[in-house]
Amino acid sequence: MSSKALLGMTLAELQEVVTNLGLPKFTASQIAGWLYQKRVTSIDEMTNISLKGREALSKEYVVGRSKPVKESRSKDGTVKYLFEIEENKFVESVYIPEEDRATLCISSQIGCQMGCEFCATGKQGFKGNLTSGQILNQILETERFDTLTNIVYMGMGEPLNNTDEVLKSIEIVTGNYGMAWSPKRVTLSTVGILPGLKRFLDESKCNLAISLHFPYSEMRAAYMPAEKAYPLNEVITLVKQYDWSGQRRISFEYTMFNGVNDSVADAERLAKLIKGIMCRVNLIPYHTIPDVKLLPSKAETMNEFVRILEKHNITATIRRSRGQDIEAACGMLNAKA
Ligand code: SF4
């Protein structure tokens, strides 16, 4: 029988493990501390657990950490990590240092089912979901873990197409027994899978980024098949039911394609769509990928877009591209070994 991973288990699940092994209940929080705060990689290192307890654990379990199989470093300091999940199935995470913060962009699935026309991950198809342990492993393995200030679920995959495991990982990242991060430092990005989105909004306090990209339903459906199942208007209606005036933030991601979604009318339409929501719009320069005819918008067009949104009192910023030389920028992740 192969050993099961402890990494990725919530406190309640660890309590079940220790109860089944006949160990004292408090052992569960000790294990959580070793896994998520002291970041040990073996059960042997859990030295405040009795030797007998560690032996019992080791018979059925392992910690479940795994090192990246490859690292690529950009000239701008961005680091891309490649993890092998199963034989020939890979995911990537990206470490992005900036002056005042360091963000880790993590993956939630191997490939993606959403099939967005402009995305290298979408082009690759879907090869499976990550477990919460495999999601957390990306965070814990970051070589500059101690410098991390933000975690974004914006890597490969649609997180809310893997809601159970993603929410479990968020519970562990933000829970006091786990990594105890403030939910203000965690952002989940989604195309707007409604059932998962509702659960995420109800069950966590983390920030939300909606991958909007197109302000009209028909236009969005042409490039993002998810629009057909979860239309823009319904996504906006749902997020409007939540309070965004406090610490929790919402942003709309808008990748700009030359001559497709970057006109004055598109900007006006976007402003109208999100009117009344305390939000920010992140305008993302498109990075061309092979076999896709879309082209990036011109810099002056993007600046004009910002001006129109600002006229409507919407904060808009143009996201700086990072890690383009190592294919780590938005929409470029394809986990090539
Ligand atoms: Fe999936 Fe996001 Fe790429 Fe769309 S943009 S295919 S949701 S990874």
mmCIF file of C-alpha atoms and ligand atoms in Angstrom:
data_model
loop_
_atom_site.group_PDB
_atom_site.id
_atom_site.type_symbol
_atom_site.label_atom_id
_atom_site.label_comp_id
_atom_site.label_asym_id
_atom_site.label_seq_id
_atom_site.Cartn_x
_atom_site.Cartn_y
_atom_site.Cartn_z
ATOM 1 C CA MET A 1 0.000 0.000 0.000
ATOM 2 C CA SER A 2 1.431 3.392 -0.936
ATOM 3 C CA SER A 3 1.703 6.014 1.799
ATOM 4 C CA LYS A 4 -0.723 8.916 1.921
ATOM 5 C CA ALA A 5 0.377 12.538 2.115
ATOM 6 C CA LEU A 6 -0.252 14.559 5.288
ATOM 7 C CA LEU A 7 0.411 17.783 3.398
ATOM 8 C CA GLY A 8 -2.875 19.353 2.354
ATOM 9 C CA MET A 9 -4.887 17.971 5.282
ATOM 10 C CA THR A 10 -6.965 20.386 7.312
ATOM 11 C CA LEU A 11 -6.885 20.287 11.113
ATOM 12 C CA ALA A 12 -10.136 18.291 11.135
ATOM 13 C CA GLU A 13 -8.622 15.710 8.786
ATOM 14 C CA LEU A 14 -5.435 15.479 10.849
ATOM 15 C CA GLN A 15 -7.579 14.940 13.945
ATOM 16 C CA GLU A 16 -9.199 11.994 12.224
ATOM 17 C CA VAL A 17 -5.777 10.590 11.329
ATOM 18 C CA VAL A 18 -4.462 10.751 14.903
ATOM 19 C CA THR A 19 -7.693 9.392 16.379
ATOM 20 C CA ASN A 20 -7.556 6.389 14.040
ATOM 21 C CA LEU A 21 -3.952 5.745 15.078
ATOM 22 C CA GLY A 22 -4.859 5.982 18.772
ATOM 23 C CA LEU A 23 -2.681 9.070 19.310
ATOM 24 C CA PRO A 24 -3.659 11.989 21.586
ATOM 25 C CA LYS A 25 -5.922 14.541 19.868
ATOM 26 C CA PHE A 26 -3.473 17.447 20.388
ATOM 27 C CA THR A 27 -1.004 15.629 18.110
ATOM 28 C CA ALA A 28 -3.077 16.923 15.159
ATOM 29 C CA SER A 29 -2.192 20.575 15.854
ATOM 30 C CA GLN A 30 1.425 19.581 16.429
ATOM 31 C CA ILE A 31 1.508 17.926 12.987
ATOM 32 C CA ALA A 32 -0.147 20.991 11.419
ATOM 33 C CA GLY A 33 2.531 23.204 12.998
ATOM 34 C CA TRP A 34 5.309 21.044 11.580
ATOM 35 C CA LEU A 35 3.753 20.878 8.117
ATOM 36 C CA TYR A 36 2.645 24.457 7.623
ATOM 37 C CA GLN A 37 4.753 26.620 9.940
ATOM 38 C CA LYS A 38 8.056 24.801 10.371
ATOM 39 C CA ARG A 39 7.789 23.376 6.847
ATOM 40 C CA VAL A 40 9.447 20.042 7.620
ATOM 41 C CA THR A 41 9.797 17.495 4.853
ATOM 42 C CA SER A 42 9.765 14.280 6.921
ATOM 43 C CA ILE A 43 7.809 12.818 9.838
ATOM 44 C CA ASP A 44 11.134 12.148 11.645
ATOM 45 C CA GLU A 45 11.608 15.884 12.083
ATOM 46 C CA MET A 46 8.378 16.212 14.118
ATOM 47 C CA THR A 47 10.359 15.907 17.318
ATOM 48 C CA ASN A 48 7.687 16.931 19.842
ATOM 49 C CA ILE A 49 5.622 13.897 18.812
ATOM 50 C CA SER A 50 6.527 10.703 20.694
ATOM 51 C CA LEU A 51 8.765 8.232 18.889
ATOM 52 C CA LYS A 52 5.917 5.717 19.004
ATOM 53 C CA GLY A 53 3.596 8.281 17.487
ATOM 54 C CA ARG A 54 6.019 9.090 14.673
ATOM 55 C CA GLU A 55 6.485 5.395 13.950
ATOM 56 C CA ALA A 56 2.721 4.848 13.781
ATOM 57 C CA LEU A 57 2.344 7.821 11.454
ATOM 58 C CA SER A 58 5.200 6.709 9.207
ATOM 59 C CA LYS A 59 3.601 3.303 8.626
ATOM 60 C CA GLU A 60 0.761 4.896 6.658
ATOM 61 C CA TYR A 61 1.779 8.459 5.864
ATOM 62 C CA VAL A 62 4.498 10.641 4.432
ATOM 63 C CA VAL A 63 4.746 14.439 4.524
ATOM 64 C CA GLY A 64 4.275 14.623 0.756
ATOM 65 C CA ARG A 65 6.577 17.477 -0.252
ATOM 66 C CA SER A 66 8.248 17.463 -3.640
ATOM 67 C CA LYS A 67 10.929 19.717 -5.058
ATOM 68 C CA PRO A 68 10.584 21.530 -8.366
ATOM 69 C CA VAL A 69 12.227 19.603 -11.187
ATOM 70 C CA LYS A 70 13.292 22.779 -12.981
ATOM 71 C CA GLU A 71 13.702 26.487 -12.279
ATOM 72 C CA SER A 72 13.937 29.226 -14.897
ATOM 73 C CA ARG A 73 15.171 32.680 -13.962
ATOM 74 C CA SER A 74 14.182 35.820 -15.836
ATOM 75 C CA LYS A 75 16.503 38.775 -16.170
ATOM 76 C CA ASP A 76 13.896 40.794 -14.241
ATOM 77 C CA GLY A 77 14.176 38.529 -11.157
ATOM 78 C CA THR A 78 11.056 36.460 -11.834
ATOM 79 C CA VAL A 79 11.538 32.745 -11.161
ATOM 80 C CA LYS A 80 9.415 30.023 -12.713
ATOM 81 C CA TYR A 81 9.246 26.638 -10.990
ATOM 82 C CA LEU A 82 8.228 23.439 -12.745
ATOM 83 C CA PHE A 83 6.745 20.630 -10.623
ATOM 84 C CA GLU A 84 6.147 17.089 -11.822
ATOM 85 C CA ILE A 85 2.792 15.967 -10.422
ATOM 86 C CA GLU A 86 2.706 12.544 -12.032
ATOM 87 C CA GLU A 87 4.822 11.046 -14.762
ATOM 88 C CA ASN A 88 4.850 13.591 -17.590
ATOM 89 C CA LYS A 89 2.247 15.819 -15.950
ATOM 90 C CA PHE A 90 3.641 19.162 -14.938
ATOM 91 C CA VAL A 91 2.494 22.451 -13.404
ATOM 92 C CA GLU A 92 4.255 25.751 -12.912
ATOM 93 C CA SER A 93 4.374 28.450 -10.265
ATOM 94 C CA VAL A 94 5.918 31.875 -10.684
ATOM 95 C CA TYR A 95 7.733 33.969 -8.074
ATOM 96 C CA ILE A 96 7.536 37.688 -8.873
ATOM 97 C CA PRO A 97 9.665 40.041 -6.759
ATOM 98 C CA GLU A 98 8.868 43.767 -6.845
ATOM 99 C CA GLU A 99 10.161 46.739 -4.870
ATOM 100 C CA ASP A 100 7.656 46.501 -2.056
ATOM 101 C CA ARG A 101 6.262 42.996 -2.363
ATOM 102 C CA ALA A 102 6.906 39.467 -3.613
ATOM 103 C CA THR A 103 4.048 37.527 -5.158
ATOM 104 C CA LEU A 104 3.787 33.823 -5.842
ATOM 105 C CA CYS A 105 1.412 32.834 -8.643
ATOM 106 C CA ILE A 106 0.301 29.223 -8.136
ATOM 107 C CA SER A 107 -1.479 26.618 -10.262
ATOM 108 C CA SER A 108 -4.609 24.736 -9.274
ATOM 109 C CA GLN A 109 -4.930 22.268 -12.163
ATOM 110 C CA ILE A 110 -2.740 20.444 -14.656
ATOM 111 C CA GLY A 111 -3.731 22.295 -17.812
ATOM 112 C CA CYS A 112 -7.200 23.817 -17.944
ATOM 113 C CA GLN A 113 -10.659 22.880 -19.200
ATOM 114 C CA MET A 114 -11.795 26.419 -19.929
ATOM 115 C CA GLY A 115 -10.243 26.637 -23.388
ATOM 116 C CA CYS A 116 -9.761 30.410 -23.524
ATOM 117 C CA GLU A 117 -8.597 31.161 -27.046
ATOM 118 C CA PHE A 118 -5.738 33.465 -26.016
ATOM 119 C CA CYS A 119 -4.142 31.307 -23.307
ATOM 120 C CA ALA A 120 -1.282 28.820 -23.656
ATOM 121 C CA THR A 121 -2.567 26.768 -20.708
ATOM 122 C CA GLY A 122 -6.021 26.550 -22.286
ATOM 123 C CA LYS A 123 -4.499 25.376 -25.564
ATOM 124 C CA GLN A 124 -2.828 22.533 -23.738
ATOM 125 C CA GLY A 125 -6.111 20.945 -22.599
ATOM 126 C CA PHE A 126 -6.898 19.438 -19.227
ATOM 127 C CA LYS A 127 -4.917 16.690 -17.541
ATOM 128 C CA GLY A 128 -6.215 16.713 -13.982
ATOM 129 C CA ASN A 129 -6.855 18.533 -10.728
ATOM 130 C CA LEU A 130 -4.243 19.272 -8.101
ATOM 131 C CA THR A 131 -4.873 18.173 -4.526
ATOM 132 C CA SER A 132 -4.688 20.794 -1.791
ATOM 133 C CA GLY A 133 -1.316 19.282 -0.844
ATOM 134 C CA GLN A 134 0.016 19.763 -4.380
ATOM 135 C CA ILE A 135 -1.241 23.358 -4.337
ATOM 136 C CA LEU A 136 0.404 24.084 -0.970
ATOM 137 C CA ASN A 137 3.618 22.341 -2.002
ATOM 138 C CA GLN A 138 4.177 25.095 -4.587
ATOM 139 C CA ILE A 139 4.065 27.700 -1.805
ATOM 140 C CA LEU A 140 6.177 25.807 0.715
ATOM 141 C CA GLU A 141 8.863 24.971 -1.869
ATOM 142 C CA THR A 142 9.448 28.593 -2.906
ATOM 143 C CA GLU A 143 13.095 29.186 -2.180
ATOM 144 C CA ARG A 144 12.392 32.730 -0.990
ATOM 145 C CA PHE A 145 9.350 31.675 1.048
ATOM 146 C CA ASP A 146 10.224 34.092 3.865
ATOM 147 C CA THR A 147 10.034 37.091 1.530
ATOM 148 C CA LEU A 148 6.592 36.234 0.120
ATOM 149 C CA THR A 149 3.929 38.870 0.715
ATOM 150 C CA ASN A 150 1.152 37.731 -1.636
ATOM 151 C CA ILE A 151 -0.237 34.519 -3.059
ATOM 152 C CA VAL A 152 -2.375 34.563 -6.184
ATOM 153 C CA TYR A 153 -4.315 31.598 -7.561
ATOM 154 C CA MET A 154 -3.708 32.756 -11.120
ATOM 155 C CA GLY A 155 -1.396 30.119 -12.553
ATOM 156 C CA MET A 156 -2.467 27.116 -14.598
ATOM 157 C CA GLY A 157 -6.092 26.057 -14.340
ATOM 158 C CA GLU A 158 -9.418 27.478 -13.283
ATOM 159 C CA PRO A 159 -9.373 27.320 -9.459
ATOM 160 C CA LEU A 160 -13.162 27.174 -9.165
ATOM 161 C CA ASN A 161 -13.231 24.131 -11.397
ATOM 162 C CA ASN A 162 -11.395 22.427 -8.533
ATOM 163 C CA THR A 163 -13.258 24.169 -5.738
ATOM 164 C CA ASP A 164 -13.024 21.575 -2.943
ATOM 165 C CA GLU A 165 -9.236 21.266 -3.065
ATOM 166 C CA VAL A 166 -8.680 24.975 -3.669
ATOM 167 C CA LEU A 167 -10.889 25.980 -0.719
ATOM 168 C CA LYS A 168 -9.127 23.434 1.455
ATOM 169 C CA SER A 169 -5.762 24.925 0.532
ATOM 170 C CA ILE A 170 -7.112 28.421 1.302
ATOM 171 C CA GLU A 171 -8.336 27.240 4.704
ATOM 172 C CA ILE A 172 -4.812 26.009 5.456
ATOM 173 C CA VAL A 173 -3.073 29.137 4.111
ATOM 174 C CA THR A 174 -5.292 31.467 6.164
ATOM 175 C CA GLY A 175 -6.125 29.257 9.186
ATOM 176 C CA ASN A 176 -4.409 29.887 12.525
ATOM 177 C CA TYR A 177 -3.411 26.239 12.755
ATOM 178 C CA GLY A 178 -1.952 26.448 9.233
ATOM 179 C CA MET A 179 0.130 29.199 7.651
ATOM 180 C CA ALA A 180 -1.924 31.920 9.381
ATOM 181 C CA TRP A 181 -1.743 34.337 6.472
ATOM 182 C CA SER A 182 -4.158 37.245 6.368
ATOM 183 C CA PRO A 183 -6.793 36.647 3.639
ATOM 184 C CA LYS A 184 -5.940 40.165 2.432
ATOM 185 C CA ARG A 185 -2.710 38.709 1.052
ATOM 186 C CA VAL A 186 -4.433 36.000 -0.990
ATOM 187 C CA THR A 187 -6.237 36.505 -4.315
ATOM 188 C CA LEU A 188 -8.138 33.972 -6.380
ATOM 189 C CA SER A 189 -8.679 34.569 -10.060
ATOM 190 C CA THR A 190 -11.611 33.019 -11.909
ATOM 191 C CA VAL A 191 -13.533 33.300 -15.149
ATOM 192 C CA GLY A 192 -16.620 33.212 -12.917
ATOM 193 C CA ILE A 193 -17.750 29.614 -12.386
ATOM 194 C CA LEU A 194 -20.893 30.572 -10.472
ATOM 195 C CA PRO A 195 -21.381 27.689 -7.997
ATOM 196 C CA GLY A 196 -17.686 27.730 -7.021
ATOM 197 C CA LEU A 197 -17.634 31.520 -6.922
ATOM 198 C CA LYS A 198 -20.507 31.617 -4.455
ATOM 199 C CA ARG A 199 -18.768 29.106 -2.217
ATOM 200 C CA PHE A 200 -15.473 31.009 -2.414
ATOM 201 C CA LEU A 201 -17.211 34.260 -1.483
ATOM 202 C CA ASP A 202 -19.111 32.653 1.404
ATOM 203 C CA GLU A 203 -16.388 30.412 2.760
ATOM 204 C CA SER A 204 -13.325 32.674 2.555
ATOM 205 C CA LYS A 205 -12.402 36.322 2.979
ATOM 206 C CA CYS A 206 -9.732 36.318 0.275
ATOM 207 C CA ASN A 207 -9.614 38.810 -2.567
ATOM 208 C CA LEU A 208 -11.247 38.074 -5.886
ATOM 209 C CA ALA A 209 -10.051 38.758 -9.421
ATOM 210 C CA ILE A 210 -12.552 38.158 -12.206
ATOM 211 C CA SER A 211 -11.040 37.346 -15.615
ATOM 212 C CA LEU A 212 -13.404 39.504 -17.600
ATOM 213 C CA HIS A 213 -11.389 40.456 -20.718
ATOM 214 C CA PHE A 214 -14.420 41.285 -22.894
ATOM 215 C CA PRO A 215 -17.268 43.656 -22.020
ATOM 216 C CA TYR A 216 -19.949 42.053 -24.228
ATOM 217 C CA SER A 217 -21.348 38.574 -23.740
ATOM 218 C CA GLU A 218 -21.206 37.571 -27.451
ATOM 219 C CA MET A 219 -17.654 38.826 -27.806
ATOM 220 C CA ARG A 220 -16.580 37.082 -24.603
ATOM 221 C CA ALA A 221 -18.229 33.825 -25.683
ATOM 222 C CA ALA A 222 -16.230 33.876 -28.916
ATOM 223 C CA TYR A 223 -12.930 33.806 -27.003
ATOM 224 C CA MET A 224 -13.941 32.297 -23.653
ATOM 225 C CA PRO A 225 -16.261 29.272 -23.934
ATOM 226 C CA ALA A 226 -17.067 29.521 -20.184
ATOM 227 C CA GLU A 227 -19.203 32.582 -20.993
ATOM 228 C CA LYS A 228 -21.871 30.281 -22.448
ATOM 229 C CA ALA A 229 -22.394 28.490 -19.131
ATOM 230 C CA TYR A 230 -21.677 31.426 -16.812
ATOM 231 C CA PRO A 231 -22.658 34.674 -18.526
ATOM 232 C CA LEU A 232 -21.034 37.954 -17.614
ATOM 233 C CA ASN A 233 -24.247 39.516 -16.306
ATOM 234 C CA GLU A 234 -24.852 36.698 -13.860
ATOM 235 C CA VAL A 235 -21.283 36.899 -12.585
ATOM 236 C CA ILE A 236 -21.592 40.660 -12.058
ATOM 237 C CA THR A 237 -24.998 40.239 -10.383
ATOM 238 C CA LEU A 238 -23.507 37.719 -7.958
ATOM 239 C CA VAL A 239 -20.465 39.792 -6.974
ATOM 240 C CA LYS A 240 -22.677 42.853 -6.464
ATOM 241 C CA GLN A 241 -24.379 40.986 -3.623
ATOM 242 C CA TYR A 242 -21.168 41.146 -1.568
ATOM 243 C CA ASP A 243 -19.592 44.047 0.273
ATOM 244 C CA TRP A 244 -16.430 45.364 -1.360
ATOM 245 C CA SER A 245 -16.092 48.516 0.684
ATOM 246 C CA GLY A 246 -14.054 46.884 3.461
ATOM 247 C CA GLN A 247 -10.759 45.041 3.430
ATOM 248 C CA ARG A 248 -11.747 42.460 0.866
ATOM 249 C CA ARG A 249 -10.870 43.547 -2.666
ATOM 250 C CA ILE A 250 -12.268 42.778 -6.070
ATOM 251 C CA SER A 251 -10.507 43.427 -9.340
ATOM 252 C CA PHE A 252 -11.349 42.788 -12.970
ATOM 253 C CA GLU A 253 -8.648 41.458 -15.251
ATOM 254 C CA TYR A 254 -8.826 42.759 -18.782
ATOM 255 C CA THR A 255 -6.293 41.558 -21.341
ATOM 256 C CA MET A 256 -6.125 43.982 -24.237
ATOM 257 C CA PHE A 257 -6.185 42.721 -27.828
ATOM 258 C CA ASN A 258 -5.497 45.061 -30.698
ATOM 259 C CA GLY A 259 -8.703 45.999 -32.524
ATOM 260 C CA VAL A 260 -10.791 43.442 -30.630
ATOM 261 C CA ASN A 261 -11.692 44.790 -27.176
ATOM 262 C CA ASP A 262 -9.727 48.021 -26.928
ATOM 263 C CA SER A 263 -11.976 50.712 -28.449
ATOM 264 C CA VAL A 264 -13.409 53.753 -26.684
ATOM 265 C CA ALA A 265 -16.841 52.086 -26.863
ATOM 266 C CA ASP A 266 -15.421 48.957 -25.195
ATOM 267 C CA ALA A 267 -14.018 51.049 -22.342
ATOM 268 C CA GLU A 268 -17.347 52.850 -21.895
ATOM 269 C CA ARG A 269 -19.185 49.538 -21.925
ATOM 270 C CA LEU A 270 -16.809 48.071 -19.337
ATOM 271 C CA ALA A 271 -17.300 51.101 -17.083
ATOM 272 C CA LYS A 272 -21.061 50.690 -17.330
ATOM 273 C CA LEU A 273 -20.910 46.967 -16.592
ATOM 274 C CA ILE A 274 -18.977 47.296 -13.328
ATOM 275 C CA LYS A 275 -20.484 50.601 -12.208
ATOM 276 C CA GLY A 276 -21.257 50.690 -8.511
ATOM 277 C CA ILE A 277 -18.688 48.058 -7.513
ATOM 278 C CA MET A 278 -15.718 49.314 -5.465
ATOM 279 C CA CYS A 279 -13.089 47.718 -7.639
ATOM 280 C CA ARG A 280 -9.924 48.038 -9.625
ATOM 281 C CA VAL A 281 -9.361 47.129 -13.256
ATOM 282 C CA ASN A 282 -6.064 45.530 -14.209
ATOM 283 C CA LEU A 283 -5.298 46.017 -17.868
ATOM 284 C CA ILE A 284 -2.971 43.284 -19.045
ATOM 285 C CA PRO A 285 -0.768 43.590 -22.121
ATOM 286 C CA TYR A 286 -1.388 40.505 -24.235
ATOM 287 C CA HIS A 287 1.556 38.183 -24.792
ATOM 288 C CA THR A 288 1.309 36.508 -28.158
ATOM 289 C CA ILE A 289 1.390 32.720 -28.200
ATOM 290 C CA PRO A 290 2.001 30.401 -31.156
ATOM 291 C CA ASP A 291 -0.890 29.705 -33.549
ATOM 292 C CA VAL A 292 -3.097 32.476 -32.150
ATOM 293 C CA LYS A 293 -3.704 35.467 -34.388
ATOM 294 C CA LEU A 294 -4.533 37.971 -31.616
ATOM 295 C CA LEU A 295 -2.141 40.876 -31.172
ATOM 296 C CA PRO A 296 -1.422 43.150 -28.216
ATOM 297 C CA SER A 297 -3.007 46.605 -28.037
ATOM 298 C CA LYS A 298 -0.766 49.595 -28.559
ATOM 299 C CA ALA A 299 0.548 51.421 -25.492
ATOM 300 C CA GLU A 300 -1.339 54.614 -26.336
ATOM 301 C CA THR A 301 -4.589 52.673 -26.736
ATOM 302 C CA MET A 302 -4.104 51.169 -23.292
ATOM 303 C CA ASN A 303 -3.404 54.597 -21.805
ATOM 304 C CA GLU A 304 -6.564 55.953 -23.380
ATOM 305 C CA PHE A 305 -8.526 53.025 -21.922
ATOM 306 C CA VAL A 306 -7.207 53.930 -18.468
ATOM 307 C CA ARG A 307 -8.272 57.555 -18.944
ATOM 308 C CA ILE A 308 -11.828 56.560 -19.873
ATOM 309 C CA LEU A 309 -12.177 54.270 -16.861
ATOM 310 C CA GLU A 310 -10.771 56.972 -14.575
ATOM 311 C CA LYS A 311 -13.300 59.431 -15.951
ATOM 312 C CA HIS A 312 -15.907 57.058 -14.511
ATOM 313 C CA ASN A 313 -14.053 56.995 -11.167
ATOM 314 C CA ILE A 314 -12.734 53.488 -11.723
ATOM 315 C CA THR A 315 -9.149 52.827 -10.670
ATOM 316 C CA ALA A 316 -7.323 51.216 -13.561
ATOM 317 C CA THR A 317 -3.702 50.173 -13.879
ATOM 318 C CA ILE A 318 -1.686 48.647 -16.654
ATOM 319 C CA ARG A 319 0.055 45.583 -15.336
ATOM 320 C CA ARG A 320 3.745 45.455 -15.971
ATOM 321 C CA SER A 321 4.771 42.307 -17.837
ATOM 322 C CA ARG A 322 7.062 40.081 -15.857
ATOM 323 C CA GLY A 323 9.080 37.041 -16.819
ATOM 324 C CA GLN A 324 8.215 37.177 -20.501
ATOM 325 C CA ASP A 325 11.659 35.863 -21.465
ATOM 326 C CA ILE A 326 11.012 32.633 -19.525
ATOM 327 C CA GLU A 327 7.362 32.301 -20.660
ATOM 328 C CA ALA A 328 6.156 33.129 -17.160
ATOM 329 C CA ALA A 329 3.949 36.105 -17.997
ATOM 330 C CA CYS A 330 0.131 36.010 -17.871
ATOM 331 C CA GLY A 331 -1.387 33.452 -20.240
ATOM 332 C CA MET A 332 1.984 31.958 -21.147
ATOM 333 C CA LEU A 333 2.221 29.056 -18.680
ATOM 334 C CA ASN A 334 2.372 25.767 -20.516
ATOM 335 C CA ALA A 335 4.520 23.565 -18.242
ATOM 336 C CA LYS A 336 6.903 22.257 -20.838
ATOM 337 C CA ALA A 337 9.366 19.896 -19.208
HETATM 338 FE FE1 SF4 B 1 -7.811 28.396 -18.108
HETATM 339 FE FE2 SF4 B 1 -7.278 30.854 -17.174
HETATM 340 FE FE3 SF4 B 1 -6.118 29.966 -19.414
HETATM 341 FE FE4 SF4 B 1 -8.742 30.523 -19.454
HETATM 342 S S1 SF4 B 1 -7.063 31.988 -19.109
HETATM 343 S S2 SF4 B 1 -7.747 28.695 -20.334
HETATM 344 S S3 SF4 B 1 -9.302 29.893 -17.365
HETATM 345 S S4 SF4 B 1 -5.817 29.136 -17.365
#
